[in-house]
Amino acid sequence: MSRTRAVEGWGVLERAVELARSGEPFVLATVVWREGPSSGQQGSRAIYTASGEMYGWIGGACAEPTFIREAIAALEAGVPRLLALGASDRFGDLPQGTTAVAMSCQSEGALQIYLEPVVAVPHLVIVGSSPMAATLASLAHELDWRVEQVSGPDFGEGLLTPQSMVVVATQGHGDEDVLAAALKAAPAYVGLVASSRRGESVRSVLAAQGVQDDQLASLRVPAGLDLGSTTHKEVAVSILAELVRLRAQGAFAAPVTAPPPEVSLAVDPVCGMTVQIGPAAQSLHVGDEVFYFCCAGCRTTFARERGVA
């Protein structure tokens, strides 16, 4: 997992804007309440991205692993949550829905962190300038999607992310070149506005050009739901309907990445805190097992209860 702690305060918000524009989901965390001593400060911010990167700072060794765990859960659920960290007697009455995690670190500090998942709006790239393409762009704008309409010569892989949707409506003008570039970028959806017969011809040309079978299989021709004989406006509706249905099924969602294997986590058997396993972690061998703790206090309590040194 990559961490950039130099990004703080307003820098975290600037990074949030960059991520939103790039289309990557993330969680924006803000410390909304603090009781010292605690390394996290009120107003401290951090970001955890769907790809497993962390920016900013919300707290120390006790708070960070729990934040990562809860951020992943918030991203998967797509619902904001309030996270309370500290001894159970430090909070009083918490708002309904608050996730409280007992934290018995030696600092005896407490934090409340608001986790806000930010799911990127769908990104639709329409290649072509036909009336159907213009209608589709207009309809997608009404859904507040991020829409780019370009001509065939202006299209390139750099426009796409793995979550992008591409609709090629170039009406036989360089279809194969545009599709080859789009399929190479492996976006979430590539559809061609054409008849089934035309689609088979295009697939044959792409195969002869060396496009892989799995890429060809992902190409949707004709793009959109099968509504029978339709006008160009109805074709646009059918394409948008297909994209909305696929999005509702999670087809365009970015996968949420947990910390990589080298960042291993354990649960403190005394307080239940999530602990990052590493050279600096408090640990204790009991027989063939190794237990990890958020602080020396938990380790001492556990050792006393087990009767070990």
CSV table of C-alpha atoms in Angstrom, one decimal:
chain,number,residue,atom,x,y,z
A,1,MET,CA,0.0,0.0,0.0
A,2,SER,CA,1.4,3.4,-1.0
A,3,ARG,CA,1.2,6.2,1.6
A,4,THR,CA,1.8,9.9,1.1
A,5,ARG,CA,1.7,11.6,4.5
A,6,ALA,CA,3.2,14.8,3.1
A,7,VAL,CA,-0.3,15.5,1.6
A,8,GLU,CA,-2.2,17.2,4.4
A,9,GLY,CA,-5.1,19.6,4.9
A,10,TRP,CA,-6.1,21.4,1.7
A,11,GLY,CA,-3.6,19.2,-0.2
A,12,VAL,CA,-5.8,16.2,0.6
A,13,LEU,CA,-8.9,18.0,-0.8
A,14,GLU,CA,-6.9,18.9,-3.9
A,15,ARG,CA,-6.0,15.2,-4.3
A,16,ALA,CA,-9.6,14.3,-3.8
A,17,VAL,CA,-10.6,16.5,-6.8
A,18,GLU,CA,-7.9,14.9,-8.9
A,19,LEU,CA,-9.1,11.4,-8.0
A,20,ALA,CA,-12.7,12.3,-8.8
A,21,ARG,CA,-11.7,13.6,-12.2
A,22,SER,CA,-9.7,10.5,-12.9
A,23,GLY,CA,-12.7,8.3,-12.1
A,24,GLU,CA,-11.1,6.3,-9.2
A,25,PRO,CA,-13.4,5.8,-6.2
A,26,PHE,CA,-12.0,6.7,-2.8
A,27,VAL,CA,-12.9,7.5,0.8
A,28,LEU,CA,-12.4,10.9,2.3
A,29,ALA,CA,-11.8,10.8,6.0
A,30,THR,CA,-12.1,13.8,8.3
A,31,VAL,CA,-11.4,13.9,12.1
A,32,VAL,CA,-14.5,15.7,13.4
A,33,TRP,CA,-13.8,15.3,17.1
A,34,ARG,CA,-10.7,14.6,19.1
A,35,GLU,CA,-9.9,14.3,22.8
A,36,GLY,CA,-6.2,14.3,23.6
A,37,PRO,CA,-3.7,13.0,23.9
A,38,SER,CA,-3.9,11.8,20.3
A,39,SER,CA,-1.8,12.3,17.3
A,40,GLY,CA,-4.8,12.9,15.1
A,41,GLN,CA,-6.1,16.5,15.2
A,42,GLN,CA,-9.6,17.9,14.6
A,43,GLY,CA,-9.8,18.7,10.9
A,44,SER,CA,-7.1,16.2,10.0
A,45,ARG,CA,-7.9,14.5,6.7
A,46,ALA,CA,-6.9,11.4,4.8
A,47,ILE,CA,-7.9,9.5,1.7
A,48,TYR,CA,-8.0,5.8,1.0
A,49,THR,CA,-8.4,4.9,-2.7
A,50,ALA,CA,-10.0,1.8,-4.3
A,51,SER,CA,-6.5,0.9,-5.5
A,52,GLY,CA,-5.1,0.8,-2.0
A,53,GLU,CA,-3.3,4.1,-1.8
A,54,MET,CA,-3.4,6.3,1.3
A,55,TYR,CA,-2.8,10.1,1.4
A,56,GLY,CA,-2.8,12.4,4.4
A,57,TRP,CA,-2.9,11.7,8.1
A,58,ILE,CA,-5.7,11.0,10.6
A,59,GLY,CA,-3.9,9.3,13.5
A,60,GLY,CA,-1.1,7.0,14.6
A,61,ALA,CA,-0.4,3.3,14.7
A,62,CYS,CA,-3.6,2.4,16.5
A,63,ALA,CA,-6.0,4.5,14.4
A,64,GLU,CA,-4.5,3.9,10.9
A,65,PRO,CA,-5.2,0.1,10.5
A,66,THR,CA,-8.7,0.5,11.7
A,67,PHE,CA,-9.3,3.4,9.4
A,68,ILE,CA,-8.1,1.3,6.4
A,69,ARG,CA,-10.4,-1.6,7.4
A,70,GLU,CA,-13.4,0.7,7.8
A,71,ALA,CA,-12.6,2.7,4.6
A,72,ILE,CA,-12.6,-0.5,2.6
A,73,ALA,CA,-16.0,-1.4,4.1
A,74,ALA,CA,-17.4,2.1,3.4
A,75,LEU,CA,-16.2,1.8,-0.3
A,76,GLU,CA,-17.8,-1.6,-0.7
A,77,ALA,CA,-21.1,-0.4,0.8
A,78,GLY,CA,-21.0,3.0,-0.7
A,79,VAL,CA,-22.5,4.5,2.5
A,80,PRO,CA,-20.9,7.1,4.7
A,81,ARG,CA,-20.1,6.2,8.3
A,82,LEU,CA,-18.9,7.8,11.5
A,83,LEU,CA,-16.1,5.9,13.2
A,84,ALA,CA,-15.4,6.4,16.9
A,85,LEU,CA,-12.0,5.2,18.3
A,86,GLY,CA,-11.2,5.2,22.0
A,87,ALA,CA,-12.1,3.8,25.3
A,88,SER,CA,-15.8,3.1,25.5
A,89,ASP,CA,-16.3,5.6,28.4
A,90,ARG,CA,-14.9,8.5,26.4
A,91,PHE,CA,-17.8,9.1,24.0
A,92,GLY,CA,-21.1,9.2,25.9
A,93,ASP,CA,-24.2,8.8,23.7
A,94,LEU,CA,-23.1,8.3,20.1
A,95,PRO,CA,-25.3,9.0,17.0
A,96,GLN,CA,-27.2,6.0,15.7
A,97,GLY,CA,-25.1,4.1,13.1
A,98,THR,CA,-21.8,5.1,14.5
A,99,THR,CA,-19.2,2.3,14.4
A,100,ALA,CA,-17.4,2.3,17.8
A,101,VAL,CA,-14.1,0.6,18.1
A,102,ALA,CA,-12.6,0.2,21.6
A,103,MET,CA,-9.0,1.6,21.6
A,104,SER,CA,-6.8,1.1,24.7
A,105,CYS,CA,-3.6,2.7,23.5
A,106,GLN,CA,-1.3,4.1,26.0
A,107,SER,CA,-2.1,7.6,24.8
A,108,GLU,CA,-5.7,7.1,26.0
A,109,GLY,CA,-6.8,9.5,23.3
A,110,ALA,CA,-10.1,9.3,21.4
A,111,LEU,CA,-11.2,10.2,17.8
A,112,GLN,CA,-14.3,10.5,15.8
A,113,ILE,CA,-13.7,10.1,12.1
A,114,TYR,CA,-16.3,10.8,9.3
A,115,LEU,CA,-15.7,8.4,6.4
A,116,GLU,CA,-17.3,9.6,3.1
A,117,PRO,CA,-17.1,7.2,0.1
A,118,VAL,CA,-16.8,9.0,-3.2
A,119,VAL,CA,-17.9,6.9,-6.1
A,120,ALA,CA,-16.9,8.3,-9.5
A,121,VAL,CA,-19.7,9.2,-11.9
A,122,PRO,CA,-19.8,7.0,-15.0
A,123,HIS,CA,-17.4,8.0,-17.9
A,124,LEU,CA,-18.9,7.6,-21.3
A,125,VAL,CA,-16.8,8.2,-24.5
A,126,ILE,CA,-18.9,8.5,-27.7
A,127,VAL,CA,-16.9,8.3,-30.9
A,128,GLY,CA,-18.8,9.8,-33.9
A,129,SER,CA,-20.9,12.8,-34.8
A,130,SER,CA,-24.1,11.2,-36.0
A,131,PRO,CA,-27.6,12.4,-34.8
A,132,MET,CA,-27.7,9.3,-32.7
A,133,ALA,CA,-24.4,10.1,-31.0
A,134,ALA,CA,-25.5,13.6,-30.2
A,135,THR,CA,-28.8,12.3,-28.7
A,136,LEU,CA,-26.9,9.7,-26.6
A,137,ALA,CA,-24.5,12.4,-25.4
A,138,SER,CA,-27.4,14.7,-24.4
A,139,LEU,CA,-29.3,11.9,-22.6
A,140,ALA,CA,-26.1,10.8,-20.6
A,141,HIS,CA,-25.5,14.5,-19.6
A,142,GLU,CA,-29.0,14.5,-18.1
A,143,LEU,CA,-27.9,11.7,-15.8
A,144,ASP,CA,-24.9,13.8,-14.8
A,145,TRP,CA,-22.5,11.3,-16.4
A,146,ARG,CA,-19.1,12.5,-17.5
A,147,VAL,CA,-19.4,12.5,-21.3
A,148,GLU,CA,-16.9,13.0,-24.0
A,149,GLN,CA,-17.9,13.0,-27.7
A,150,VAL,CA,-15.0,12.9,-30.1
A,151,SER,CA,-14.5,12.2,-33.8
A,152,GLY,CA,-12.7,9.1,-34.9
A,153,PRO,CA,-9.3,10.7,-35.7
A,154,ASP,CA,-9.4,12.4,-32.3
A,155,PHE,CA,-10.0,9.2,-30.3
A,156,GLY,CA,-7.1,7.6,-28.4
A,157,GLU,CA,-6.4,5.1,-25.6
A,158,GLY,CA,-5.4,8.0,-23.3
A,159,LEU,CA,-9.1,9.0,-23.0
A,160,LEU,CA,-10.0,5.8,-21.2
A,161,THR,CA,-9.8,4.2,-17.8
A,162,PRO,CA,-10.7,0.6,-16.9
A,163,GLN,CA,-14.1,1.9,-15.8
A,164,SER,CA,-14.8,3.9,-19.0
A,165,MET,CA,-17.6,3.0,-21.5
A,166,VAL,CA,-17.0,3.5,-25.2
A,167,VAL,CA,-19.7,3.7,-27.9
A,168,VAL,CA,-18.4,3.7,-31.4
A,169,ALA,CA,-20.8,5.4,-33.8
A,170,THR,CA,-18.5,6.3,-36.7
A,171,GLN,CA,-20.9,4.8,-39.3
A,172,GLY,CA,-18.3,2.8,-41.2
A,173,HIS,CA,-15.7,5.6,-41.2
A,174,GLY,CA,-12.6,4.0,-39.6
A,175,ASP,CA,-14.6,1.7,-37.3
A,176,GLU,CA,-11.9,-0.9,-37.1
A,177,ASP,CA,-9.1,1.5,-36.2
A,178,VAL,CA,-11.2,3.1,-33.4
A,179,LEU,CA,-12.3,-0.3,-32.1
A,180,ALA,CA,-8.7,-1.7,-32.1
A,181,ALA,CA,-7.5,1.2,-30.0
A,182,ALA,CA,-10.5,1.0,-27.7
A,183,LEU,CA,-10.2,-2.8,-27.1
A,184,LYS,CA,-6.5,-2.5,-26.5
A,185,ALA,CA,-7.2,-0.1,-23.6
A,186,ALA,CA,-9.6,-2.7,-22.1
A,187,PRO,CA,-12.3,-0.4,-20.8
A,188,ALA,CA,-15.4,-1.7,-19.0
A,189,TYR,CA,-17.6,-1.5,-22.1
A,190,VAL,CA,-17.0,-1.2,-25.9
A,191,GLY,CA,-20.1,-1.2,-28.1
A,192,LEU,CA,-20.4,-0.6,-31.9
A,193,VAL,CA,-23.5,1.0,-33.4
A,194,ALA,CA,-24.0,-1.3,-36.4
A,195,SER,CA,-26.0,-4.2,-37.6
A,196,SER,CA,-25.2,-7.8,-36.6
A,197,ARG,CA,-24.0,-8.5,-40.2
A,198,ARG,CA,-21.7,-5.4,-40.1
A,199,GLY,CA,-20.5,-6.5,-36.7
A,200,GLU,CA,-19.3,-9.9,-38.0
A,201,SER,CA,-17.4,-8.2,-40.8
A,202,VAL,CA,-15.7,-5.8,-38.4
A,203,ARG,CA,-14.8,-8.7,-36.1
A,204,SER,CA,-13.2,-10.6,-39.0
A,205,VAL,CA,-11.1,-7.5,-39.9
A,206,LEU,CA,-10.0,-7.0,-36.3
A,207,ALA,CA,-9.1,-10.7,-36.0
A,208,ALA,CA,-7.0,-10.4,-39.1
A,209,GLN,CA,-5.2,-7.4,-37.6
A,210,GLY,CA,-4.2,-9.5,-34.5
A,211,VAL,CA,-6.9,-8.4,-32.0
A,212,GLN,CA,-7.1,-11.2,-29.3
A,213,ASP,CA,-10.2,-13.5,-29.1
A,214,ASP,CA,-11.1,-12.4,-25.6
A,215,GLN,CA,-11.0,-8.7,-26.7
A,216,LEU,CA,-13.3,-9.5,-29.6
A,217,ALA,CA,-15.7,-11.4,-27.4
A,218,SER,CA,-16.1,-8.3,-25.2
A,219,LEU,CA,-17.2,-6.2,-28.2
A,220,ARG,CA,-21.0,-5.6,-28.1
A,221,VAL,CA,-22.5,-5.4,-31.6
A,222,PRO,CA,-25.1,-4.1,-32.0
A,223,ALA,CA,-24.7,-1.8,-29.0
A,224,GLY,CA,-27.8,-1.4,-26.8
A,225,LEU,CA,-30.8,-3.4,-25.9
A,226,ASP,CA,-32.6,-5.2,-28.8
A,227,LEU,CA,-35.7,-3.1,-29.3
A,228,GLY,CA,-36.3,-4.2,-32.9
A,229,SER,CA,-36.7,-1.6,-35.7
A,230,THR,CA,-36.0,1.8,-34.1
A,231,THR,CA,-35.3,5.5,-34.9
A,232,HIS,CA,-31.9,7.0,-34.1
A,233,LYS,CA,-33.3,8.5,-30.9
A,234,GLU,CA,-34.6,5.2,-29.8
A,235,VAL,CA,-31.3,3.6,-30.5
A,236,ALA,CA,-29.7,6.1,-28.2
A,237,VAL,CA,-32.2,5.3,-25.5
A,238,SER,CA,-31.6,1.5,-26.0
A,239,ILE,CA,-27.8,2.0,-25.6
A,240,LEU,CA,-28.2,4.2,-22.5
A,241,ALA,CA,-30.6,1.7,-21.1
A,242,GLU,CA,-28.1,-1.1,-21.5
A,243,LEU,CA,-25.3,0.9,-19.9
A,244,VAL,CA,-27.6,1.9,-16.9
A,245,ARG,CA,-28.5,-1.8,-16.4
A,246,LEU,CA,-24.9,-2.9,-16.5
A,247,ARG,CA,-23.9,-0.2,-14.1
A,248,ALA,CA,-26.6,-1.2,-11.7
A,249,GLN,CA,-25.2,-4.7,-11.9
A,250,GLY,CA,-21.8,-3.4,-10.8
A,251,ALA,CA,-20.1,-3.9,-14.2
A,252,PHE,CA,-18.3,-0.5,-14.1
A,253,ALA,CA,-17.3,-0.5,-10.5
A,254,ALA,CA,-13.6,-0.2,-9.6
A,255,PRO,CA,-12.4,-3.1,-7.5
A,256,VAL,CA,-11.6,-2.2,-3.9
A,257,THR,CA,-8.0,-3.2,-3.0
A,258,ALA,CA,-7.2,-4.2,0.5
A,259,PRO,CA,-3.6,-3.7,1.8
A,260,PRO,CA,-1.2,-5.9,-0.2
A,261,PRO,CA,0.3,-9.1,1.4
A,262,GLU,CA,3.3,-7.3,2.6
A,263,VAL,CA,1.0,-5.1,4.8
A,264,SER,CA,-0.4,-7.9,7.1
A,265,LEU,CA,-3.0,-7.1,9.7
A,266,ALA,CA,-3.9,-8.8,13.0
A,267,VAL,CA,-6.5,-8.2,15.7
A,268,ASP,CA,-5.4,-7.3,19.2
A,269,PRO,CA,-6.9,-10.1,21.4
A,270,VAL,CA,-7.4,-7.7,24.3
A,271,CYS,CA,-9.1,-4.6,22.8
A,272,GLY,CA,-10.1,-5.8,19.3
A,273,MET,CA,-8.1,-3.1,17.5
A,274,THR,CA,-6.7,-3.9,14.0
A,275,VAL,CA,-2.9,-3.9,14.2
A,276,GLN,CA,-0.4,-3.7,11.4
A,277,ILE,CA,2.2,-6.5,11.7
A,278,GLY,CA,5.7,-5.3,11.4
A,279,PRO,CA,9.0,-4.9,13.2
A,280,ALA,CA,7.6,-2.1,15.5
A,281,ALA,CA,4.5,-4.1,16.4
A,282,GLN,CA,4.0,-5.2,20.0
A,283,SER,CA,3.9,-9.1,19.9
A,284,LEU,CA,4.0,-12.1,22.2
A,285,HIS,CA,4.8,-15.7,21.5
A,286,VAL,CA,2.5,-18.2,23.3
A,287,GLY,CA,3.4,-21.7,22.3
A,288,ASP,CA,3.3,-21.9,18.5
A,289,GLU,CA,1.1,-18.8,18.2
A,290,VAL,CA,2.1,-15.2,17.9
A,291,PHE,CA,-0.3,-12.5,19.1
A,292,TYR,CA,0.0,-8.8,18.2
A,293,PHE,CA,-1.1,-5.8,20.2
A,294,CYS,CA,-1.9,-2.2,19.6
A,295,CYS,CA,0.2,-1.1,22.6
A,296,ALA,CA,2.4,-2.3,25.4
A,297,GLY,CA,-0.5,-2.1,27.8
A,298,CYS,CA,-2.6,-4.6,25.9
A,299,ARG,CA,0.5,-6.9,25.7
A,300,THR,CA,1.0,-6.7,29.4
A,301,THR,CA,-2.6,-7.4,30.2
A,302,PHE,CA,-2.6,-10.4,27.9
A,303,ALA,CA,0.6,-11.8,29.3
A,304,ARG,CA,-0.7,-11.5,32.8
A,305,GLU,CA,-3.9,-13.2,32.0
A,306,ARG,CA,-2.0,-16.0,30.2
A,307,GLY,CA,0.6,-16.3,32.9
A,308,VAL,CA,3.5,-15.7,30.5
A,309,ALA,CA,6.4,-13.3,30.5
